[in-house]
Coordinates of C-alpha atoms and ligand atoms in Angstrom, one line a residue:
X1 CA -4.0 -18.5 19.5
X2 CA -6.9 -19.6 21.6
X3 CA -9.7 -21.1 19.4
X4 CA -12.9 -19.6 19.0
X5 CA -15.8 -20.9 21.6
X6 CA -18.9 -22.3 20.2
X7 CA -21.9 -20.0 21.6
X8 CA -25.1 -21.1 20.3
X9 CA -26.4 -21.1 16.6
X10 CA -28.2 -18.5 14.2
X11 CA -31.7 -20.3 12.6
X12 CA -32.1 -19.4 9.2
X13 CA -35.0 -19.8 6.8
X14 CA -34.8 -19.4 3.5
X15 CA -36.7 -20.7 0.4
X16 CA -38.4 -22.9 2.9
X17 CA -35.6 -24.6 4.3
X18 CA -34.5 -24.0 7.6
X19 CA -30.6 -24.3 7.9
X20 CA -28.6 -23.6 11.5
X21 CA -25.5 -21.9 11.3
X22 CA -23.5 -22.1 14.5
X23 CA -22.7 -18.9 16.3
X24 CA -18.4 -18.6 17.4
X25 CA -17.3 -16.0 20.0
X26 CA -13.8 -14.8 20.4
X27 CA -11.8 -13.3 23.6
X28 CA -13.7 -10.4 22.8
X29 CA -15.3 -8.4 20.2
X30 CA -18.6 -9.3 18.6
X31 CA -20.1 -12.7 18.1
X32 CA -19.4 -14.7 14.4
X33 CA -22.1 -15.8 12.3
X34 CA -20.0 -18.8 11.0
X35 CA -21.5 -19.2 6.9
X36 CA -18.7 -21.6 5.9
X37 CA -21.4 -23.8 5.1
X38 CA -24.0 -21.9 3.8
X39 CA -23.6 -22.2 0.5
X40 CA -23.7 -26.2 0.4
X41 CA -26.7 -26.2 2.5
X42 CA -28.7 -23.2 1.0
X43 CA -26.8 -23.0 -2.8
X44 CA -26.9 -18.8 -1.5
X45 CA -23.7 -16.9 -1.0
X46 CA -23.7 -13.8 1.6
X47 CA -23.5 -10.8 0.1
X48 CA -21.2 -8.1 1.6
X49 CA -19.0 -6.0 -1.3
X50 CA -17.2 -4.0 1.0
X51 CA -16.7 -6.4 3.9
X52 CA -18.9 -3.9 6.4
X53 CA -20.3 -7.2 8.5
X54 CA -17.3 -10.0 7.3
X55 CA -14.7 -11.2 9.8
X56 CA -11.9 -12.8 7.0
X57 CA -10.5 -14.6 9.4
X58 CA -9.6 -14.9 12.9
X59 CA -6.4 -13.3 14.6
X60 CA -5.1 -12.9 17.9
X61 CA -2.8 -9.5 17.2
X62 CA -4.6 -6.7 17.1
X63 CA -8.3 -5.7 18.5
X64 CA -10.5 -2.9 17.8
X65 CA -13.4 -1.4 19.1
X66 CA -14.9 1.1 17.0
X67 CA -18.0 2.4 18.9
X68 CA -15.3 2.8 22.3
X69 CA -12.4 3.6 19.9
X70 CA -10.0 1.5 21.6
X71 CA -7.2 -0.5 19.5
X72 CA -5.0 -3.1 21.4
X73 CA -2.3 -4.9 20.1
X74 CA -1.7 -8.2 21.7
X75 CA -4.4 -7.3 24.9
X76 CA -2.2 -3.4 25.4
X77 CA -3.9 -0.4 24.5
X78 CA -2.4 2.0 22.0
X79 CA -2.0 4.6 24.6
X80 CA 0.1 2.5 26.8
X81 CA 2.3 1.4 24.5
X82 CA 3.0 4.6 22.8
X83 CA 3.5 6.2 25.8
X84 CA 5.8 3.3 27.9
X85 CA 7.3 1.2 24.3
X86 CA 9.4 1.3 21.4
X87 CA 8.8 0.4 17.9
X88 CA 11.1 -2.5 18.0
X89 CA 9.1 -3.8 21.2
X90 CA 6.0 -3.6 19.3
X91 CA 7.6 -5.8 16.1
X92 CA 8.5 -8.6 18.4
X93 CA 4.9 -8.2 20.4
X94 CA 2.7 -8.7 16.9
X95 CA 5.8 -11.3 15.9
X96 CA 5.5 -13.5 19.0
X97 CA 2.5 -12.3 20.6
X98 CA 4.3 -11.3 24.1
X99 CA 6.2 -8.2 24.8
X100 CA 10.2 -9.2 25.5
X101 CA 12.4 -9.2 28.3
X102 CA 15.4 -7.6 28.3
X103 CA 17.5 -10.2 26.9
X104 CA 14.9 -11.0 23.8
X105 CA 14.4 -7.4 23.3
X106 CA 18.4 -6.8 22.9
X107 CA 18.5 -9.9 20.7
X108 CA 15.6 -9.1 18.6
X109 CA 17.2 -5.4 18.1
X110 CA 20.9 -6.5 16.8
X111 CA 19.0 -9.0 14.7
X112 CA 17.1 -6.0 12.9
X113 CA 19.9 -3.8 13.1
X114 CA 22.0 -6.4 11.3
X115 CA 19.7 -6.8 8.4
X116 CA 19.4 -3.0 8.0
X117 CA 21.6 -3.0 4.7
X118 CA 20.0 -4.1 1.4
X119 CA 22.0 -6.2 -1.5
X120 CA 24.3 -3.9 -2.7
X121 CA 22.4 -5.0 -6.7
X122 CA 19.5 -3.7 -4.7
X123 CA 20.8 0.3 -5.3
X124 CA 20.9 0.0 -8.8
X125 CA 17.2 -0.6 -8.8
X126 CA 16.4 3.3 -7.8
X127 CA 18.4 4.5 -10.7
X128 CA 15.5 3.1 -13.1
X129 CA 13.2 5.4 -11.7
X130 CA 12.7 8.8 -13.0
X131 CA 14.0 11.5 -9.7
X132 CA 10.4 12.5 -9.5
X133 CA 8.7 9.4 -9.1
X134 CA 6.4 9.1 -6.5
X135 CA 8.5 7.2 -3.3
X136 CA 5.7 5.1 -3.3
X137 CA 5.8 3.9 -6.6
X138 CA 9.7 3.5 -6.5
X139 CA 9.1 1.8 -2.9
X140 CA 6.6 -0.8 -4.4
X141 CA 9.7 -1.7 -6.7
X142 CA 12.1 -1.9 -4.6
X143 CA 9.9 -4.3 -2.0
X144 CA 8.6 -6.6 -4.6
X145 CA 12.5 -6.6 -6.2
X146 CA 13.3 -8.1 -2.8
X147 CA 11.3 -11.3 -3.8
X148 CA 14.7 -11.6 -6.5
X149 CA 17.1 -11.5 -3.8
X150 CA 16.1 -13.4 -0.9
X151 CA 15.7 -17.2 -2.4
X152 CA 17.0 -18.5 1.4
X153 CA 14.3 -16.9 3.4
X154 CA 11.1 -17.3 0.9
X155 CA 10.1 -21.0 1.7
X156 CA 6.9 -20.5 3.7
X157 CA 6.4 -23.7 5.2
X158 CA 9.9 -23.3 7.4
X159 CA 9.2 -21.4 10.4
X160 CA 12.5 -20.3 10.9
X161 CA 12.5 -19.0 7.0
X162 CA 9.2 -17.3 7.4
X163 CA 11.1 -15.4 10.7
X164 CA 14.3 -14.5 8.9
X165 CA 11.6 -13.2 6.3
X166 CA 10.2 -11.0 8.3
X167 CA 13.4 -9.4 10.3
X168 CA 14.8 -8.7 6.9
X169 CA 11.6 -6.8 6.1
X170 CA 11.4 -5.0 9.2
X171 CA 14.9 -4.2 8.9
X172 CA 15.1 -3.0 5.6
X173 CA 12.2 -0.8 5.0
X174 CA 13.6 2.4 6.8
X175 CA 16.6 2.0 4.2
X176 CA 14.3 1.1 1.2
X177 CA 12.3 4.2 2.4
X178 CA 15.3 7.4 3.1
X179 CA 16.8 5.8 -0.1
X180 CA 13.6 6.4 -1.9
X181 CA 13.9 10.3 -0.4
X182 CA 17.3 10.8 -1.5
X183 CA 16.8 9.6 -5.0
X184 CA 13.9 12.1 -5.1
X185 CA 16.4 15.0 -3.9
X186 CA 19.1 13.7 -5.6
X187 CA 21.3 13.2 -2.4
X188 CA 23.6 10.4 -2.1
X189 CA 23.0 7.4 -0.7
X190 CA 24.0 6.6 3.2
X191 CA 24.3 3.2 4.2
X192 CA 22.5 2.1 8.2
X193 CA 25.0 2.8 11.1
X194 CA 24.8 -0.1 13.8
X195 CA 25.8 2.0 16.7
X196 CA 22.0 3.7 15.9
X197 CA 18.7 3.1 16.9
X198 CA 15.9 1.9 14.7
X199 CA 14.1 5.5 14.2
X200 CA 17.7 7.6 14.6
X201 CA 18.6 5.7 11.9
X202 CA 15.8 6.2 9.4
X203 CA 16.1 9.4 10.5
X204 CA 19.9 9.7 10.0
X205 CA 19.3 8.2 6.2
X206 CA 17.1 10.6 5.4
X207 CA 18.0 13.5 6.5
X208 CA 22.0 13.3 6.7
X209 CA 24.2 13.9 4.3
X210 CA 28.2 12.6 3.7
X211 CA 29.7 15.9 4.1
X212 CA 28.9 16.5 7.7
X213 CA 27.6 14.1 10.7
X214 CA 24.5 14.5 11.5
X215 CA 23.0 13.4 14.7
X216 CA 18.9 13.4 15.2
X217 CA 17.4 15.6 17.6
X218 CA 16.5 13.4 20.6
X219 CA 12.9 14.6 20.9
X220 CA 12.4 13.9 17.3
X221 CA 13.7 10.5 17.0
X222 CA 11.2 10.1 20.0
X223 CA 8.6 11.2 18.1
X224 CA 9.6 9.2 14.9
X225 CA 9.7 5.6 16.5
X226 CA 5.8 7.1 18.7
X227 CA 4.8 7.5 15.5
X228 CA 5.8 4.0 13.8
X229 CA 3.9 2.7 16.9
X230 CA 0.7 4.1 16.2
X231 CA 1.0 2.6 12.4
X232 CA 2.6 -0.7 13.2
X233 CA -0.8 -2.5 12.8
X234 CA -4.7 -2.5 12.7
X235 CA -6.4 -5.6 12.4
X236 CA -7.9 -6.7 9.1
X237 CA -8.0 -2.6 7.0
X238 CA -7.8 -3.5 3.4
X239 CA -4.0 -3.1 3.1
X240 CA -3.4 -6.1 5.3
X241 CA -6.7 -8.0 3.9
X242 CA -4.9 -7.8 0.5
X243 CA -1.3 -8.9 1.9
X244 CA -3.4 -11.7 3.4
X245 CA -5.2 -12.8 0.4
X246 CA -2.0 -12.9 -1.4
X247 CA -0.2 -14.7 0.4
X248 CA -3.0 -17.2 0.6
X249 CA -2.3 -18.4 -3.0
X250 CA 1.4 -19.3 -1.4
X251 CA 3.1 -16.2 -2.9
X252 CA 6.5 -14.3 -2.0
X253 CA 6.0 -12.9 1.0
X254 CA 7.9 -10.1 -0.2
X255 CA 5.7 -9.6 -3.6
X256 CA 2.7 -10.0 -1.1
X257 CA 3.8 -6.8 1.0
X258 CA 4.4 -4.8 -2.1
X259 CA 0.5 -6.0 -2.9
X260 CA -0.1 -4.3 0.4
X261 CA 2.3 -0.6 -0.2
X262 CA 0.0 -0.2 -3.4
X263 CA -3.2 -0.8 -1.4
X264 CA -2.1 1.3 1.2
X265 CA -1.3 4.3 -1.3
X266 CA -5.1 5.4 -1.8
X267 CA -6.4 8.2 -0.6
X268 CA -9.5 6.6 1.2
X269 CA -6.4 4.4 3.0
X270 CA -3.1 5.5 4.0
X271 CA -2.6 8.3 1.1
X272 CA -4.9 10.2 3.1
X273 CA -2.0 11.7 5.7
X274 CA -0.9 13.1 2.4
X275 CA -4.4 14.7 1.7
X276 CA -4.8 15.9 4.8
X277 CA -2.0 18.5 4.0
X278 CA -2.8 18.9 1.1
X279 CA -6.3 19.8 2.0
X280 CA -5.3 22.1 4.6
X281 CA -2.8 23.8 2.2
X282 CA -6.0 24.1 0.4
X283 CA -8.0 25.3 2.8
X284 CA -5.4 28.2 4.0
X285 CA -7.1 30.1 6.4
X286 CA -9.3 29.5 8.9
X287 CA -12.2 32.2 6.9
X288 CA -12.0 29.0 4.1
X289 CA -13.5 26.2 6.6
X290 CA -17.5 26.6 6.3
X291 CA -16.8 26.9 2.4
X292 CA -14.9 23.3 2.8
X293 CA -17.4 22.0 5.3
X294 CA -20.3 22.6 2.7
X295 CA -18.1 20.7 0.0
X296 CA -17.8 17.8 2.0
X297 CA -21.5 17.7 2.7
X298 CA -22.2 18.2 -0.9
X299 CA -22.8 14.5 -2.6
X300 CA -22.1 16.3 -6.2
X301 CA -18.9 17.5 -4.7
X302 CA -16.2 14.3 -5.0
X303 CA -14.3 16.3 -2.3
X304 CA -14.4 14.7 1.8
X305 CA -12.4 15.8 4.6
X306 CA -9.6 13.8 4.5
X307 CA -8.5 12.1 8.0
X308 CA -12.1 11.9 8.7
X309 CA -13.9 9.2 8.8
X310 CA -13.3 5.6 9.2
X311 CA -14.8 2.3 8.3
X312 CA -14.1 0.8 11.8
X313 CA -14.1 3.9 14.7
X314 CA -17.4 5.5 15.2
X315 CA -15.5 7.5 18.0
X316 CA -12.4 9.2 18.4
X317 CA -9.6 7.1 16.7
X318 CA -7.3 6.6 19.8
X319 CA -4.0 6.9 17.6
X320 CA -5.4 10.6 16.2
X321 CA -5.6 11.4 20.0
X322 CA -2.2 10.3 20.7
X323 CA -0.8 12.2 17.4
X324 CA -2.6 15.3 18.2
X325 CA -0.9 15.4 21.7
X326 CA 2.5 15.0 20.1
X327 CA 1.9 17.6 17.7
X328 CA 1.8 20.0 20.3
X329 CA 4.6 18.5 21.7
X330 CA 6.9 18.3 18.8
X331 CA 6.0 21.9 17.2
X332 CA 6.9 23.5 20.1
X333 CA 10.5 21.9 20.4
X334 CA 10.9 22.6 16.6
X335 CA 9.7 26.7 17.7
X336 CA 7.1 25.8 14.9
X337 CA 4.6 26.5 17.6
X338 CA 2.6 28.4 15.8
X339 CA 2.3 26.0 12.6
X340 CA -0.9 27.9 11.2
X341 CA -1.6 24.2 9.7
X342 CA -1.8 23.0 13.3
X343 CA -4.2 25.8 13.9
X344 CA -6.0 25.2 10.7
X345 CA -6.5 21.7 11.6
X346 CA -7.7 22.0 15.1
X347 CA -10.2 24.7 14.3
X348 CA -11.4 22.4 11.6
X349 CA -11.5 19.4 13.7
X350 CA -14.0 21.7 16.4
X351 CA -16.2 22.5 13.6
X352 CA -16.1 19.7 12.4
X353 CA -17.4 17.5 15.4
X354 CA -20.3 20.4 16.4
X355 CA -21.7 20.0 12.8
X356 CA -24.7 17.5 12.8
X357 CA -23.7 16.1 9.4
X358 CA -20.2 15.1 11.1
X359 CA -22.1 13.6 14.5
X360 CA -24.6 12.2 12.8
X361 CA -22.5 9.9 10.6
X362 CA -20.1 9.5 13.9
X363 CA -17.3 11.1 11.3
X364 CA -14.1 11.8 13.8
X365 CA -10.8 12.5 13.2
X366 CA -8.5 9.4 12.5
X367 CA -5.1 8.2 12.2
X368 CA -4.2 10.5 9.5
X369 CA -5.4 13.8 10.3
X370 CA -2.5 14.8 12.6
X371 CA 0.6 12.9 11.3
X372 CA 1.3 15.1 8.4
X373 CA 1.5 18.4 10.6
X374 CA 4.1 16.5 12.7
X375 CA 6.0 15.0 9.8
X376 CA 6.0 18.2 8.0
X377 CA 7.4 19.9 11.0
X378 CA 9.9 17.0 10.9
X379 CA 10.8 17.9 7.3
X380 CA 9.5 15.5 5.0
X381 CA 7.8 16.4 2.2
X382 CA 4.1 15.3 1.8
X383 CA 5.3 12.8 -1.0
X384 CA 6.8 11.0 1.8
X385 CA 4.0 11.1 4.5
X386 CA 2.2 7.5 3.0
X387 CA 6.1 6.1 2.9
X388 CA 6.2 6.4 6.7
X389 CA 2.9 4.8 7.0
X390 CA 4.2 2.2 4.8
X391 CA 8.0 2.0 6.9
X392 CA 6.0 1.2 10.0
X393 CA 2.9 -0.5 8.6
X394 CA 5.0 -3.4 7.5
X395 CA 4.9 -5.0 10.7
X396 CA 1.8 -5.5 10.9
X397 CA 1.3 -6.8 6.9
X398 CA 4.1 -9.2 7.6
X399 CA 3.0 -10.3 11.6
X400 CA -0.6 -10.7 9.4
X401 CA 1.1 -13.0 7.2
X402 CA 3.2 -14.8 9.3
X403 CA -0.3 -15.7 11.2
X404 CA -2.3 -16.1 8.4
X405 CA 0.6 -19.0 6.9
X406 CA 0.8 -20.6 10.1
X407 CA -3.1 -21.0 10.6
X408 CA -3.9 -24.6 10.3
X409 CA -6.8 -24.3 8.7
X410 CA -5.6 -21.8 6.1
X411 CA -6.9 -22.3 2.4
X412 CA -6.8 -19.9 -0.4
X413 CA -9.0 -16.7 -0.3
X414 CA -11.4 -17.1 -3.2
X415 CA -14.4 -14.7 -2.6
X416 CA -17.6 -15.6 -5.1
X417 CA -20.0 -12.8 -6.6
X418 CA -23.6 -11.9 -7.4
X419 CA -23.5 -12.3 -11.2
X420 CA -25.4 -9.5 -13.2
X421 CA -24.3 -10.0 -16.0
X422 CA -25.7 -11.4 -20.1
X423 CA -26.5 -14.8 -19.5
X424 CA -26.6 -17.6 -21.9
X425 CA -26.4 -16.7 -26.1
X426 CA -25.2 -17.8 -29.2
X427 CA -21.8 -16.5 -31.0
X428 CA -22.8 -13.8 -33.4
X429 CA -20.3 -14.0 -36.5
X430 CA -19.0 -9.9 -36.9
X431 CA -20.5 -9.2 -40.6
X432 CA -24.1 -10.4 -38.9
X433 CA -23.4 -7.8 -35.9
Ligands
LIG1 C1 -6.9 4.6 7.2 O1 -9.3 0.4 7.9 C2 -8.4 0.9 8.6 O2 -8.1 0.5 9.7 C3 -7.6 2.0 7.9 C4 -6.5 2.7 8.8 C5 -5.4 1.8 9.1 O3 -4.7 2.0 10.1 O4 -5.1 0.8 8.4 O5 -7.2 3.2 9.9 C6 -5.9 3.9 8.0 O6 -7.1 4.3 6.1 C7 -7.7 5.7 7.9 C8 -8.8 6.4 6.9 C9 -8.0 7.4 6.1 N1 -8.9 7.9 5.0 C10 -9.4 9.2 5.0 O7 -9.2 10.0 6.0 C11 -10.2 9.6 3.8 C12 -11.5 10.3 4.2 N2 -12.4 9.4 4.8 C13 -13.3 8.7 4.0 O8 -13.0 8.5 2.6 C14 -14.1 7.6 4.7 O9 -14.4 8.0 5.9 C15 -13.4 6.2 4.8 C16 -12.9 5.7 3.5 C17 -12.3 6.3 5.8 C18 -14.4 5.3 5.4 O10 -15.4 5.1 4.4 P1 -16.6 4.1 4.6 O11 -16.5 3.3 5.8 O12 -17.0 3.4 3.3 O13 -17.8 5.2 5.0 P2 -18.7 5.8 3.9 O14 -17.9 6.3 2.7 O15 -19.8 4.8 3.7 O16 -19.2 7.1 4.7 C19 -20.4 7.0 5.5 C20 -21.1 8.4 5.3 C21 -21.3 8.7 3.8 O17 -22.4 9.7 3.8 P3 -23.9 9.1 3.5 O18 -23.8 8.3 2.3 O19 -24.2 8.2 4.7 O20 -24.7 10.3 3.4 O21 -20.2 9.4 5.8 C22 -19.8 10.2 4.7 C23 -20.1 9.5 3.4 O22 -20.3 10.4 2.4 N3 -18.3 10.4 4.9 C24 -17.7 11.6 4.7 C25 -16.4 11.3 5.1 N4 -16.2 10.1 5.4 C26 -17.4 9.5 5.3 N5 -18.2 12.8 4.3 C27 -17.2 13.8 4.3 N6 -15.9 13.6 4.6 C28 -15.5 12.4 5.0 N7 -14.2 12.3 5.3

């Protein structure tokens, strides 16, 4: 990684004390403010609860530019590499910052395909779980249980440790996730198949069943591994700031990704593709939008429209656009053409952008707002939509990591406060209360 360039420095007065704080610029983006040492010189802390003006850190895998709505991942956009790559070209781009030839590329994908099986312990894990668990919660388990089997791959400080780490994770998370499916069904078990693909295989696990082969429709599995891509990673959302801050403290880096499925599962993060259909289901027919428009203006009315919105793109999230185009594609090979959820969710996307209260607050559709139509269309059931996102998310948690742990100047993450609180008193005994 290229270090940041020194570019000037930001005069502050405070309490009659002028301090400098010297200004850092990246490759791109915007400008840093660096406050490292504002507290020593000022005895103030910058206050920013939800991180709206904070850079964490700095990182050299993935770049976004909200107000453009472009997201690259090592310097190539989205759209390229959903359109020319495949998921397992992405893992070794945000692993070793370059996309593979063809020899690494071949390498890399018998590596991951030859960690695709878990411990065979690791199966008796699901049947703790009640059958209608939540996948995510049983795939939070099942992660952070890989922390108690993998004792040769969990010292952080060996390079070649932290890589087997992170191949194993890749590798196993498309198992972890159809077995997580057929424990909820009540299915048996099928074990990876090395003579498959990365995405036919998931897909095989999920959707196959012992008494018959079953071999993934082409189109689909194309769809499947487009649609890990778009998820793989997305610089610092608050998933990967919490796999980050975990594994700042030297943790498993296993028990740190599991951190990051259970940030991941809200509904303002990667549980939205699950709202989205849920909200549509809700919505039902096209008559319903302005009713479900006014809600979401309504401040008394908890409700929002889910897959809108996001912290970071104040323009068209590129991946939605990329989604949206696939949904067309991939309903009309399944003949589910005419999805009415599609049509639902296109109408309400045009009202949606040609209301004021949307432009104003730059509210576009993101990541989220197609993917469940297509994986619906695929077959899986909503439960599983924030799974996926997990599956393919956990890339970029564990790419984060892997940078984050090999950052020289890494320290633990320990964020301070603006204390409101009582301040100094005297115990009161209970019987003087
Ligand atoms: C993901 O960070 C990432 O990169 C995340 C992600 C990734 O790849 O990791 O991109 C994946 O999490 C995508 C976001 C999925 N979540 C949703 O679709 C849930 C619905 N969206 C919102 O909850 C919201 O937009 C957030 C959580 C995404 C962003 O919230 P912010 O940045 O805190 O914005 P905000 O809540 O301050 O909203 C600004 C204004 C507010 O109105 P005012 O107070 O200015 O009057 O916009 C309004 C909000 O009320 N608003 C919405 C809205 N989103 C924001 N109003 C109605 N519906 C919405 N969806």
């Amino acid at each position: 990684m290229s270090d940041a360039k020194p570019a000037g420095s930001a005069t502050l007065t405070v309490d009659g004390q002028t301090v400098e704080l010297p200004i850092l610029e990246g490759t791109v983006g915007p400008k840093v403010i660096d406050v490292r040492k504002l507290y020593s010189q000022t005895g103030m802390f910058t206050y920013d609860p939800s991180y709206t003006s904070t850079a964490s850190c700095d990182s050299a895998l993935t770049y976004i530019d909200g107000e453009v709505g472009i997201l690259r991942h090592g310097g190539y956009s989205i759209e390229d590499l959903a359109g020319n790559s495949s998921f397992m070209e992405v893992c070794y781009l945000l692993l070793h910052h370059e996309l593979p030839n063809q020899a690494e590329l071949t390498d890399f994908e018998n590596t991951i395909t030859y960690h695709s099986m878990l411990h065979e312990q690791m199966r008796n894990l699901y049947g703790g779980f009640r059958r209608d668990a939540h996948p995510m919660a049983v795939m939070i388990g099942v992660v952070g249980a890989m922390s108690a089997f993998y004792h040769d791959s969990t010292d952080i400080n060996d390079p070649q440790q932290r890589l087997i780490a992170s191949h194993r994770l890749i590798a196993k998370m498309p198992t972890i996730a159809a077995w997580a499916y057929k424990y909820s069904v009540g299915q048996p078990f099928l074990y990876p198949r090395n003579d498959l693909s990365y995405a036919e295989n998931f897909l095989r696990m999920t959707f196959g069943v012992p008494a018959e082969e079953y071999v993934a429709n082409p189109a689909v599995v194309d769809a499947m591994d487009k649609i890990f891509i778009l998820h793989a990673d997305h610089e610092q959302n608050a998933s990967t700031s919490t796999v980050r801050l975990a594994g700042s403290s030297g943790a498993n880096p296993f028990a740190c990704i599991a951190a990051g499925i259970a940030t991941l599962w809200g509904p303002a993060h990667g549980g939205a593709n699950s709202a989205v259909l849920e909200m549509l289901e809700q919505i039902g027919d096209k008559k319903n939008i302005p009713e479900f428009i006014k809600r979401a203006k309504d401040k008394d009315d908890p409700f929002r429209l889910m897959g809108f919105g996001h912290r970071v793109y104040k323009n068209y999230d590129p991946r939605a656009g990329v989604l949206k185009k696939s949904a067309d594609d991939v309903l009309e090979l399944l003949g589910a053409k005419d999805d009415p959820l599609l049509e639902l969710a296109m109408e309400l996307e045009k009202i949606a952008l040609e209301d004021e209260y949307f432009v104003d607050r730059k509210l576009f559709p993101n990541v989220d707002f197609y993917s469940g139509i297509i994986l619906k269309a695929i077959g899986f059931p909503t439960s599983m939509f924030t799974v996926l996102f997990a599956l393919a998310r956990s890339v970029g948690w564990i790419a984060q990591w892997k940078e984050m742990i090999e950052d020289p100047d890494q320290r633990i993450g320990r964020p301070r406060q603006l204390f409101l609180g009582a301040t100094d008193r005297e115990y009161v005994p209970v019987d003087k209360r």
